[in-house]
Coordinates of C-alpha atoms in Angstrom, one line a residue:
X1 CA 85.3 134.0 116.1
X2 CA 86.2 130.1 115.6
X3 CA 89.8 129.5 113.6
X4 CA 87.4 127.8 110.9
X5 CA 85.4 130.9 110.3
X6 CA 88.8 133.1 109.7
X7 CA 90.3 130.4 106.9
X8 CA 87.0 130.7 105.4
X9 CA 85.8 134.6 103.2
X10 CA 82.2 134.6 105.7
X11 CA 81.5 133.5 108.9
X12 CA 77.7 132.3 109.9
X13 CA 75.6 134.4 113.0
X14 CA 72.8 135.0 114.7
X15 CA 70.1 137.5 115.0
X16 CA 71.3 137.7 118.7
X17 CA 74.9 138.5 117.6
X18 CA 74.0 141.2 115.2
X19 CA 71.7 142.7 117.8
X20 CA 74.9 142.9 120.0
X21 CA 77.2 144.3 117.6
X22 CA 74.7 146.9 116.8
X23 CA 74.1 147.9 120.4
X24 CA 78.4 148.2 120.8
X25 CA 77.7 150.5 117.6
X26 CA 75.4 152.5 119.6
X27 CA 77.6 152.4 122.6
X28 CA 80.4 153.6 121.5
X29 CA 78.6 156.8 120.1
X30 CA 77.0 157.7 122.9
X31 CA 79.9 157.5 125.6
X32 CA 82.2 159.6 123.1
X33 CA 79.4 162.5 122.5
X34 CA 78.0 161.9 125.6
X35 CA 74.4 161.7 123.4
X36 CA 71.5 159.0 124.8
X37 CA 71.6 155.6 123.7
X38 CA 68.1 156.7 121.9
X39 CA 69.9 159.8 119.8
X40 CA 72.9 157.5 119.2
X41 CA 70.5 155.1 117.3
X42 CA 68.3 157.8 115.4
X43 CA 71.5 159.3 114.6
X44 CA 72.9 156.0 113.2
X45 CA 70.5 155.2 111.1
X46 CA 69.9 158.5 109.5
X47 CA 73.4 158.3 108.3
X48 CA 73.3 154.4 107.6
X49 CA 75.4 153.1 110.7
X50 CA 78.6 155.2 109.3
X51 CA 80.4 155.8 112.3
X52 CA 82.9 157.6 110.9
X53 CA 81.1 160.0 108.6
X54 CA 78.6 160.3 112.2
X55 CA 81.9 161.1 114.1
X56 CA 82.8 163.2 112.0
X57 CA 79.7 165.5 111.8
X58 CA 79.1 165.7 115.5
X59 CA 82.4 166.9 115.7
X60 CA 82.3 169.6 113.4
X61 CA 78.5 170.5 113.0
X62 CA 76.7 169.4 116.2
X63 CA 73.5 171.2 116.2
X64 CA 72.8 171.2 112.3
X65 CA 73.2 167.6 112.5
X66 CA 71.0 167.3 115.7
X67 CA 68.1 169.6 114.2
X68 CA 68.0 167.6 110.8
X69 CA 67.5 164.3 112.8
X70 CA 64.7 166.1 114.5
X71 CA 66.9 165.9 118.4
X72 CA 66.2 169.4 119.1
X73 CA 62.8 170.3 120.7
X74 CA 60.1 171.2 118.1
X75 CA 58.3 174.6 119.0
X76 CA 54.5 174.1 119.4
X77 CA 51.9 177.0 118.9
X78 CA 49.2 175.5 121.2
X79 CA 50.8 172.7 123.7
X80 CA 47.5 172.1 125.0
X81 CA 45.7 170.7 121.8
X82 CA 44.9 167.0 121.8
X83 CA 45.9 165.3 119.0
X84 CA 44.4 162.2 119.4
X85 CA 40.5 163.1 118.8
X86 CA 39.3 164.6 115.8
X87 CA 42.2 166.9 115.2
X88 CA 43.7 163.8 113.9
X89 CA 41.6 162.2 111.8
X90 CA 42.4 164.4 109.2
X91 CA 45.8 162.7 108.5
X92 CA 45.6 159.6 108.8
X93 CA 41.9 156.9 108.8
X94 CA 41.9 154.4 111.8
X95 CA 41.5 156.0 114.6
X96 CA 37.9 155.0 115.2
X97 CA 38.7 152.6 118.0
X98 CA 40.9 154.9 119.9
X99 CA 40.2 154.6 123.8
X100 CA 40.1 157.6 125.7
X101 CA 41.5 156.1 128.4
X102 CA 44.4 155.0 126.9
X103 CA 47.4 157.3 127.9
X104 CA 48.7 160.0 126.2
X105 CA 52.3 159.7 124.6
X106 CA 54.6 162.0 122.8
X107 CA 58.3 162.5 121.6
X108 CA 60.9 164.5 124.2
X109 CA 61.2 167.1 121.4
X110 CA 57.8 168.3 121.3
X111 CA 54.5 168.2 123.0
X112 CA 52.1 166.3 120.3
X113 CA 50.5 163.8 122.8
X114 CA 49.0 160.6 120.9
X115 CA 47.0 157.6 122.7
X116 CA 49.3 154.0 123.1
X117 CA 47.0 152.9 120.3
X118 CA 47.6 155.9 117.7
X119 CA 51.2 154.9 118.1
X120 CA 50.7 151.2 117.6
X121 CA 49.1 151.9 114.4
X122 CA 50.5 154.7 113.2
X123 CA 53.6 152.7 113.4
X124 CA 52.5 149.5 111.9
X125 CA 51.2 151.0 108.8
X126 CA 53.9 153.6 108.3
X127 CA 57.1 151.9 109.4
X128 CA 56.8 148.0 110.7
X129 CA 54.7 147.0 107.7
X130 CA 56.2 149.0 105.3
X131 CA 58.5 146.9 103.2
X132 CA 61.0 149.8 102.5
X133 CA 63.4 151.2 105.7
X134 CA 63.1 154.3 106.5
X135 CA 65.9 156.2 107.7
X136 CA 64.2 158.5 110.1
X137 CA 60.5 157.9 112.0
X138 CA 59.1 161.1 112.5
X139 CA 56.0 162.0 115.1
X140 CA 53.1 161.5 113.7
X141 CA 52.0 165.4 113.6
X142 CA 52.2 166.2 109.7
X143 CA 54.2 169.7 110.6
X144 CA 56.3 168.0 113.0
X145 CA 59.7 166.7 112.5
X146 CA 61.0 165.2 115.7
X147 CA 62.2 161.9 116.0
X148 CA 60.7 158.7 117.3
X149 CA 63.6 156.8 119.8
X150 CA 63.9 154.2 121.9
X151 CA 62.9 156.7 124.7
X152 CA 59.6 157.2 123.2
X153 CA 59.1 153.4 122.3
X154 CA 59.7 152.5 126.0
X155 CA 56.8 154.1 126.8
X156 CA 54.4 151.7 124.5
X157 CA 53.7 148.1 124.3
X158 CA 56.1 145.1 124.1
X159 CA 55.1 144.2 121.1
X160 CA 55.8 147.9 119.7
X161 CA 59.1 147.5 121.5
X162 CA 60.5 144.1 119.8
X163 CA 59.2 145.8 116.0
X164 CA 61.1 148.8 116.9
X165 CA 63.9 146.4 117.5
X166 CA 63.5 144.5 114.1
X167 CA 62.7 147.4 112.3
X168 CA 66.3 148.9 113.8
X169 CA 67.8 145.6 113.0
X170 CA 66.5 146.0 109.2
X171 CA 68.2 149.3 108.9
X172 CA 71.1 147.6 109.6
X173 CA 71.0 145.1 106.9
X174 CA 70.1 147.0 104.5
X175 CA 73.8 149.4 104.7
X176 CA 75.3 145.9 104.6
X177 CA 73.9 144.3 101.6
X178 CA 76.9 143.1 100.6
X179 CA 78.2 141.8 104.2
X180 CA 75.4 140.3 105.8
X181 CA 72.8 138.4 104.1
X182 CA 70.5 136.3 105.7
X183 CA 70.0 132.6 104.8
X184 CA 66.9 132.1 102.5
X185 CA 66.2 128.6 103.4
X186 CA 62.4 129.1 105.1
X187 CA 62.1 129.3 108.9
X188 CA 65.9 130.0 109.2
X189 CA 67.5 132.8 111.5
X190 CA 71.4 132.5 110.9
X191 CA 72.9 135.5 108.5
X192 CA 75.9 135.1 106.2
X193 CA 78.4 138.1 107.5
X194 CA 81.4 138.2 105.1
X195 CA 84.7 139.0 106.0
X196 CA 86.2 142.7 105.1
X197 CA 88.5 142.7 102.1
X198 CA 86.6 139.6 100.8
X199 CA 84.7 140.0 97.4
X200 CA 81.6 138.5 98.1
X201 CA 80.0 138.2 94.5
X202 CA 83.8 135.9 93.7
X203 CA 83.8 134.1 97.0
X204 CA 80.5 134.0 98.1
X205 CA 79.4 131.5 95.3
X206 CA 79.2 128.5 98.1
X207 CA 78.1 129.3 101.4
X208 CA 77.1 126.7 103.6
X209 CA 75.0 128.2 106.6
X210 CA 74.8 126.1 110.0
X211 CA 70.9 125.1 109.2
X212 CA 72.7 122.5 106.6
X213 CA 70.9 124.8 103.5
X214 CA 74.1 126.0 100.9
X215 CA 73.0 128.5 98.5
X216 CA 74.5 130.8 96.5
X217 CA 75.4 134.6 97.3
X218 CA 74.9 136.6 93.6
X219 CA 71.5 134.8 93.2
X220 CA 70.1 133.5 96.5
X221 CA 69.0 130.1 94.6
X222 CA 71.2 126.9 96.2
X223 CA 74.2 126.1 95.5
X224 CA 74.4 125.0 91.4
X225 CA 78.0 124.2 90.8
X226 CA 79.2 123.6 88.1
X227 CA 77.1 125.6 86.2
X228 CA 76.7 129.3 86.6
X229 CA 73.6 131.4 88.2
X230 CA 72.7 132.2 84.4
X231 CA 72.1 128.5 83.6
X232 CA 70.8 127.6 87.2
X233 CA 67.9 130.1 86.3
X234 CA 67.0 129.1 83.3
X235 CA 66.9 125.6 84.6
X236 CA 64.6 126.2 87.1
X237 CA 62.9 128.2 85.0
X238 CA 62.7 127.2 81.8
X239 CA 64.5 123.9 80.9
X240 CA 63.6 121.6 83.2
X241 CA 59.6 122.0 82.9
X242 CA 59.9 121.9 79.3
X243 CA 61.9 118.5 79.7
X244 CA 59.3 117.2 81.8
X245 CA 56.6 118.2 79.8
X246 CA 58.8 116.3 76.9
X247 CA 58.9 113.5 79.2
X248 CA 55.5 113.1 79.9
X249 CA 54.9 113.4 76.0
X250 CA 57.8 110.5 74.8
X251 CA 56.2 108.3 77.4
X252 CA 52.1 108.9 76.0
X253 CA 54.0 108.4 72.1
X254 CA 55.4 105.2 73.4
X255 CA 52.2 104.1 74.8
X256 CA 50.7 104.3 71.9
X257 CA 52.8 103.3 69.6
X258 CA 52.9 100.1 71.5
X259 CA 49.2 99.5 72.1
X260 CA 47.3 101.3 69.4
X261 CA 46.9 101.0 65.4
X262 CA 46.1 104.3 63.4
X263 CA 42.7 103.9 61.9
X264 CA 42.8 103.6 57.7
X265 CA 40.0 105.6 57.2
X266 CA 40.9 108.8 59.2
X267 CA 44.5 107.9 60.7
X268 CA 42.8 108.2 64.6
X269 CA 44.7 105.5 67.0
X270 CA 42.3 102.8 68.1
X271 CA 43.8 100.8 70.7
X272 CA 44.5 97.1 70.6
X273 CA 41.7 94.8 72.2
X274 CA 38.5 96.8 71.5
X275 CA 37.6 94.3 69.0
X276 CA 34.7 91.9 69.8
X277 CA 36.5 87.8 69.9
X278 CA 34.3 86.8 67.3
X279 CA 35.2 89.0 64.8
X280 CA 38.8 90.6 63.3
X281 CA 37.2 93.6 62.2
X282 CA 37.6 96.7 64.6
X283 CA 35.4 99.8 64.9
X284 CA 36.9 103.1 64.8
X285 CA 35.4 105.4 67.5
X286 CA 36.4 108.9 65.6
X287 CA 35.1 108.0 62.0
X288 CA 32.9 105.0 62.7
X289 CA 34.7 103.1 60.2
X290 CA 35.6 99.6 60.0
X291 CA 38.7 97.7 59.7
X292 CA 40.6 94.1 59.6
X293 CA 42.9 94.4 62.6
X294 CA 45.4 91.8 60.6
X295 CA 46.0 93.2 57.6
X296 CA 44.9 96.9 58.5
X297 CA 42.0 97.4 55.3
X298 CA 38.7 98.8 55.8
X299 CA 35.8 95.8 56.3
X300 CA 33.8 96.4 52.8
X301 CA 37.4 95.7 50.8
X302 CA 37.3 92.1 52.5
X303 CA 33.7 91.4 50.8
X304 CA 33.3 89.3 47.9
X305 CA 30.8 89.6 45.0
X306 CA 28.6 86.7 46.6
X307 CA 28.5 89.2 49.8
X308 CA 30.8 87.0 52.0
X309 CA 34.2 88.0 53.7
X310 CA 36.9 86.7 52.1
X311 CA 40.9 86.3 52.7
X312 CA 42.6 89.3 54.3
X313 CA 44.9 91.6 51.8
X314 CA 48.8 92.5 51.9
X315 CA 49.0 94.2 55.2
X316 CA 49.5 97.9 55.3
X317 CA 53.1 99.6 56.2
X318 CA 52.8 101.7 59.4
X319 CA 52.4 104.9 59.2
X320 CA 55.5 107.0 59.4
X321 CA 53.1 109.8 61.5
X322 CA 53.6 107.6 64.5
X323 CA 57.5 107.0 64.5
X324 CA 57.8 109.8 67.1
X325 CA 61.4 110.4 68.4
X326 CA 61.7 109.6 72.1
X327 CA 63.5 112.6 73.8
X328 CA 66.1 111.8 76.2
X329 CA 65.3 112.4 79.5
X330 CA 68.2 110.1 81.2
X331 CA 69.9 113.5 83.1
X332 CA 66.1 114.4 84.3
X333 CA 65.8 110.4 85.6
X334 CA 69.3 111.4 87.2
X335 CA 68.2 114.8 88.7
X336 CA 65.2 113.4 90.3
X337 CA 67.0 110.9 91.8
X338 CA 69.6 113.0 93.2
X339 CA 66.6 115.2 94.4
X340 CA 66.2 112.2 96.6
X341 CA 68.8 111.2 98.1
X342 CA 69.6 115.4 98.9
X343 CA 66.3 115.8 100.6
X344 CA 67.3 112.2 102.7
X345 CA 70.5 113.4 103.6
X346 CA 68.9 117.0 104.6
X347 CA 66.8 115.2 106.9
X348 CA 69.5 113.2 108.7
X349 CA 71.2 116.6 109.2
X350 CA 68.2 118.0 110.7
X351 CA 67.8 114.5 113.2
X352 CA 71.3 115.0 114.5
X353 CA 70.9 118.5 115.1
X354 CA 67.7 118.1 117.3
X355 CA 69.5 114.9 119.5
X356 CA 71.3 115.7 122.5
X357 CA 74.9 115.4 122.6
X358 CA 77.0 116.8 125.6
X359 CA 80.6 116.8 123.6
X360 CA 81.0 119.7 121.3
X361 CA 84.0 118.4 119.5
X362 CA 81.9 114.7 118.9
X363 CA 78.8 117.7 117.2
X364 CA 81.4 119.3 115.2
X365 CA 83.0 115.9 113.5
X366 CA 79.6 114.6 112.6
X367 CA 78.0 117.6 111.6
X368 CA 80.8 118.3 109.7
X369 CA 80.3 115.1 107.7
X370 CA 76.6 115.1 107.7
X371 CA 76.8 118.8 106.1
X372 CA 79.5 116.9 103.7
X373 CA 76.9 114.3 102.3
X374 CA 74.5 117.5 101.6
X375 CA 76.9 119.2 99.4
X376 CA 77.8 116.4 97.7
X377 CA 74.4 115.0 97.4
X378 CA 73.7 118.8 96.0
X379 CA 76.7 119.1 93.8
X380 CA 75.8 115.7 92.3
X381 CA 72.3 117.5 91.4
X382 CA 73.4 120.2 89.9
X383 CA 76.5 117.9 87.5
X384 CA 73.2 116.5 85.5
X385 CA 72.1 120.3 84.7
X386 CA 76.0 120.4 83.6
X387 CA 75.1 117.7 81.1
X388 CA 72.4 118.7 79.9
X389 CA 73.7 122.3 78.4
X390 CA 77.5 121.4 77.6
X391 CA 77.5 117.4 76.2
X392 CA 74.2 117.1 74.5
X393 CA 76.7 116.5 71.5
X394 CA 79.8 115.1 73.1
X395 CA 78.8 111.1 73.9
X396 CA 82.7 110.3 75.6
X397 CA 82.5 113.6 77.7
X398 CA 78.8 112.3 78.8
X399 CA 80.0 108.6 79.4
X400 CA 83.1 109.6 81.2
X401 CA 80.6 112.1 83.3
X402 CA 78.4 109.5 84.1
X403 CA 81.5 107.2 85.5
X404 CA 82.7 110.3 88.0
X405 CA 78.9 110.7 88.9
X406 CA 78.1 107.1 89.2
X407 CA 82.0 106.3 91.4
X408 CA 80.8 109.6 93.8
X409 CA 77.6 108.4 94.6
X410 CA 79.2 104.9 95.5
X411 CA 81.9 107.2 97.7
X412 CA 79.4 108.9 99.5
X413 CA 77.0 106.6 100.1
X414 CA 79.9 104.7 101.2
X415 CA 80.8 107.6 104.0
X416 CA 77.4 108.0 105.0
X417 CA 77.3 104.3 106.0
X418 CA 80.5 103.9 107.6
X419 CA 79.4 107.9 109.5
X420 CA 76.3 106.4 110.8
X421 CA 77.6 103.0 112.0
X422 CA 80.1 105.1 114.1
X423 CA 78.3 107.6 115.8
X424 CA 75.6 104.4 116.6
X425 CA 78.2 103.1 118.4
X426 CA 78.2 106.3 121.0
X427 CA 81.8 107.1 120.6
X428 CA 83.0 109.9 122.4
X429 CA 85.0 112.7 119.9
X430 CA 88.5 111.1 121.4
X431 CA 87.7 108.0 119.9
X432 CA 85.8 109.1 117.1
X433 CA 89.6 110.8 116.1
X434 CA 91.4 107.6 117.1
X435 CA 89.2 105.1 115.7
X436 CA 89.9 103.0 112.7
X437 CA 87.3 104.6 109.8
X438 CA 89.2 108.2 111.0
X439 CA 86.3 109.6 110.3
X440 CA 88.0 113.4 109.8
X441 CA 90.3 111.7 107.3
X442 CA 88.2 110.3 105.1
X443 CA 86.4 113.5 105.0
X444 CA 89.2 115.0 103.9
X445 CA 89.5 112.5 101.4
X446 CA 86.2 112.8 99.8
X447 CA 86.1 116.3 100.5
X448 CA 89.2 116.3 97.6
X449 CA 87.3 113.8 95.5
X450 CA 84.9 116.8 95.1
X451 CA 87.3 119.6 94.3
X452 CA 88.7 117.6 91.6
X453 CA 85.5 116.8 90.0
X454 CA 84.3 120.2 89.8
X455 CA 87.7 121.5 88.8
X456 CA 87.4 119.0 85.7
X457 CA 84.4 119.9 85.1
X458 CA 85.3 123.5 84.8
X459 CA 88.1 123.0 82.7
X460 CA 85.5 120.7 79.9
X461 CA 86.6 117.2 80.9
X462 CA 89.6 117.5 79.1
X463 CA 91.1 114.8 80.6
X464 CA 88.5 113.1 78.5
X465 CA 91.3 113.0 75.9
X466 CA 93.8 110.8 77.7
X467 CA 94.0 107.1 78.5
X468 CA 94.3 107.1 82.4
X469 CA 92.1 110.1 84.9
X470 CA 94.8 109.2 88.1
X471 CA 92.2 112.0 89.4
X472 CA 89.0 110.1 89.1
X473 CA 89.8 106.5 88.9
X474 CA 88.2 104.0 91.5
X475 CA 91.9 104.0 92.9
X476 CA 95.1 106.3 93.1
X477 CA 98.7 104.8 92.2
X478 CA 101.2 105.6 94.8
X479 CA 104.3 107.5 93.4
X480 CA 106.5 105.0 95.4
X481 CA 105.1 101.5 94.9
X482 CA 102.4 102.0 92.0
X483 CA 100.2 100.2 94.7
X484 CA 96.5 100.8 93.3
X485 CA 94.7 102.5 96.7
X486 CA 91.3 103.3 97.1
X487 CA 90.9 107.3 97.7
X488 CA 89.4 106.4 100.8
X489 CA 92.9 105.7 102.0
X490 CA 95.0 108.9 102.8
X491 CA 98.2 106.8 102.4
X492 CA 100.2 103.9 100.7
X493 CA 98.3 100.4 102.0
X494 CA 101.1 98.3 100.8
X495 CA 104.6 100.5 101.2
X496 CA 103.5 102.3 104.8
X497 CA 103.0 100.2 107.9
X498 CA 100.1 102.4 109.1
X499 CA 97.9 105.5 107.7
X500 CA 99.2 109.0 108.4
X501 CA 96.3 110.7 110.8
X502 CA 95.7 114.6 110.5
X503 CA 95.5 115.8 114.0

């Protein structure tokens, strides 16, 4: 385990490594009780990979223990029947394409001898497709209890082998709920294995897997600081479709307020231009009614007595039925856009992770930064939703908001520039560390942007109430000199010679 993976509560592995630590598991168990490698995983995963609790009851009560797993032979009143023809069919409904040819399998506990096929299927429909684990598979004989190992598995296809092995693997995961979870981003294959004595549902909140998805550990969505899984849902959910939906309909209300007149005979909008030029009287297309488009009266009030049109009246106030108030949907504009620029920076990720680079120390510094731009693209995303539930009433709050979101955009845009021109150049990690951006520095620097924005945010903004945010200004003042430096700069540019580099 990397240094990095012990300063942080979870660490991020493979299917491959949790196959291994579950094979050690099985290892162990067997050399101490001198039990195959087959028992050792039945017996594991009837008592939910508990070692100890396993140790313990070999120890004391061997044989019970063996017999309830179904590890003792199984005694058979006619060895000799063949359970594979019709003898079968009475328990379970596909067996119709059975070969006779196919050979003839059973369990080392007991003589119930079932064609290659039989046991593909009776698998797949009992266990492998099943959605819920089962701690024990049994042989397919309704009377019979012995167990189905790896011994018997051997003996079938390798595509019954590798389920048996994901199906083994899903035992496992599901006795460690709360320690392993795999990563829900589609198509990925790294789990999230937290470390013992950590409180997953505290610490968990962030987790950033390898794949560059971040996501959070009580509700699986991504990652929504600063707001909580509560409001996260009910965004997805609820607000955010209603606000388009209230988007969609400011936008049609401002349409045609600008390019319609309501009708004076039945209040229907008749848009502007469907007049003919040579006359100023329109024709509704609800009522049928006609109207002076200048002063808004229906045509017969324009007629005189000698039947010809005359002047037009006063003109008729607007309608108050079409003053509609325009929602605002500025923090929807904002979370679209943010969408964006996430799914851009997800996609760089992705590109760097697919070139070929020989220096693992040059693949850790930029990925480490390209994963940076994700989370902060992400927790950018998520400060509109902030907005939108806690300063709909608080107009400073939601201008001093819009300053700390508009100033970390510029930041990381900033870094995602001055990242790509660097590794363009082909550095080599050495130089990368030496060069003159410091890359690793300003990560750091940006990286502490962040925490203090979402610290302020979880405390209200209160430092909305004061004259001067030294934390979120375009600069910080240097306790020695008051020189005004950019937080791009780790150090004083006017009272130290030359920046202090981490190493």
């Amino acid at each position: 385990m990397d240094d990095d993976d012990l300063q942080r509560p979870y660490s991020v592995c493979t299917r491959d490594d949790l196959k291994e630590r579950i094979t050690k598991q099985i290892d162990v168990i067997s050399e101490i009780f001198c039990v195959s490698t087959s028992d050792a995983t039945v017996l594991l995963m009837k008592l939910r990979w508990n070692s100890q609790l396993l140790s313990e009851r070999l120890s004391q009560e061997n044989k019970k223990l063996l017999t309830e797993s179904g590890l003792k032979p199984v005694v058979v009143t006619d060895s000799n029947q063949d359970l594979s023809d019709s003898s079968c069919d009475e328990f379970y409904e596909f067996f119709d394409d059975v070969d006779d040819d196919d050979v003839k399998v059973s369990t080392p506990f007991c003589s119930h001898k079932f064609s290659t096929t039989y046991w593909s299927k009776y698998l797949d429909k009992n266990f492998f497709s099943v959605e819920k684990t089962l701690d024990t598979i049994s042989c397919p004989h309704q009377d019979c209890g012995a167990a189905v190992g790896r011994d018997t598995i051997e003996k079938l296809t390798v595509k019954d082998k590798n389920r048996y092995d994901e199906y083994v693997l899903r035992s496992y995961l599901d006795t460690s709920k709360r320690q392993v979870k795999q990563c829900p981003a589609q198509g990925c294959s790294y789990f999230i294995e937290f470390h013992k004595g950590t409180d997953a549902e505290e610490y968990g909140l962030n987790v950033v897997c390898l794949c560059g998805h971040t996501f959070c550990c009580r509700c699986s969505l991504e990652t929504h600081r600063p707001v909580t899984c509560n409001n996260a849902s009910d965004w997805l959910s609820r607000d955010l479709q209603k606000l388009s939906e209230a988007s969609d309909k400011s936008l049609s209300f401002l349409w045609i307020e600008a390019n319609t007149e309501p009708c004076p005979h039945c209040l229907s909008p008749v848009e502007i231009g469907l007049g003919s030029l040579d006359s100023k009287f329109v024709p509704c297309g609800y009522c049928s009614g006609s109207f002076c488009w200048d002063c808004m009266h229906s045509e017969e009030s324009h007629k005189t007595e000698s039947g010809t049109y005359g002047d037009c009246l006063e003109p008729v106030e607007q309608d108050p039925l079409w003053n509609v108030e325009v929602v605002d949907t500025s923090c929807l504009d904002r979370w679209e856009a943010c969408e964006v620029s996430l799914v851009e920076a997800r996609s760089e990720l992705q590109a760097f992770k697919e070139s070929d680079n020989t220096s693992e120390e040059y693949i850790r510094i930029v990925r480490e930064g390209l994963m940076l731009i994700v989370q902060c693209r992400q927790f950018l995303k998520w400060t509109c939703v902030y907005e939108h539930i806690h300063l709909e009433y608080e107009a400073s709050k939601k201008e001093f908001l819009r300053f700390l979101q508009d100033y970390a955009n510029t930041l990381v845009k900033s870094y995602a520039e001055t990242l790509k021109e660097e590794t363009g150049k082909g550095l080599s990690a050495a130089q990368l560390v030496c060069s003159r951006s410091n890359i690793p520095g300003v990560t750091s620097s940006i990286g502490n942007y962040f925490y203090n924005f979402s610290k302020a945010l979880k405390d209200g903004l209160d430092a909305v109430k004061v004259k001067h945010y030294d934390d979120f200004a375009p600069c910080w003042l240097c306790d020695r000199c008051s020189y005004a430096n950019t937080w791009l700069h780790k150090a004083c540019q006017m009272c130290c010679e030359s920046p202090v580099v981490n190493k």
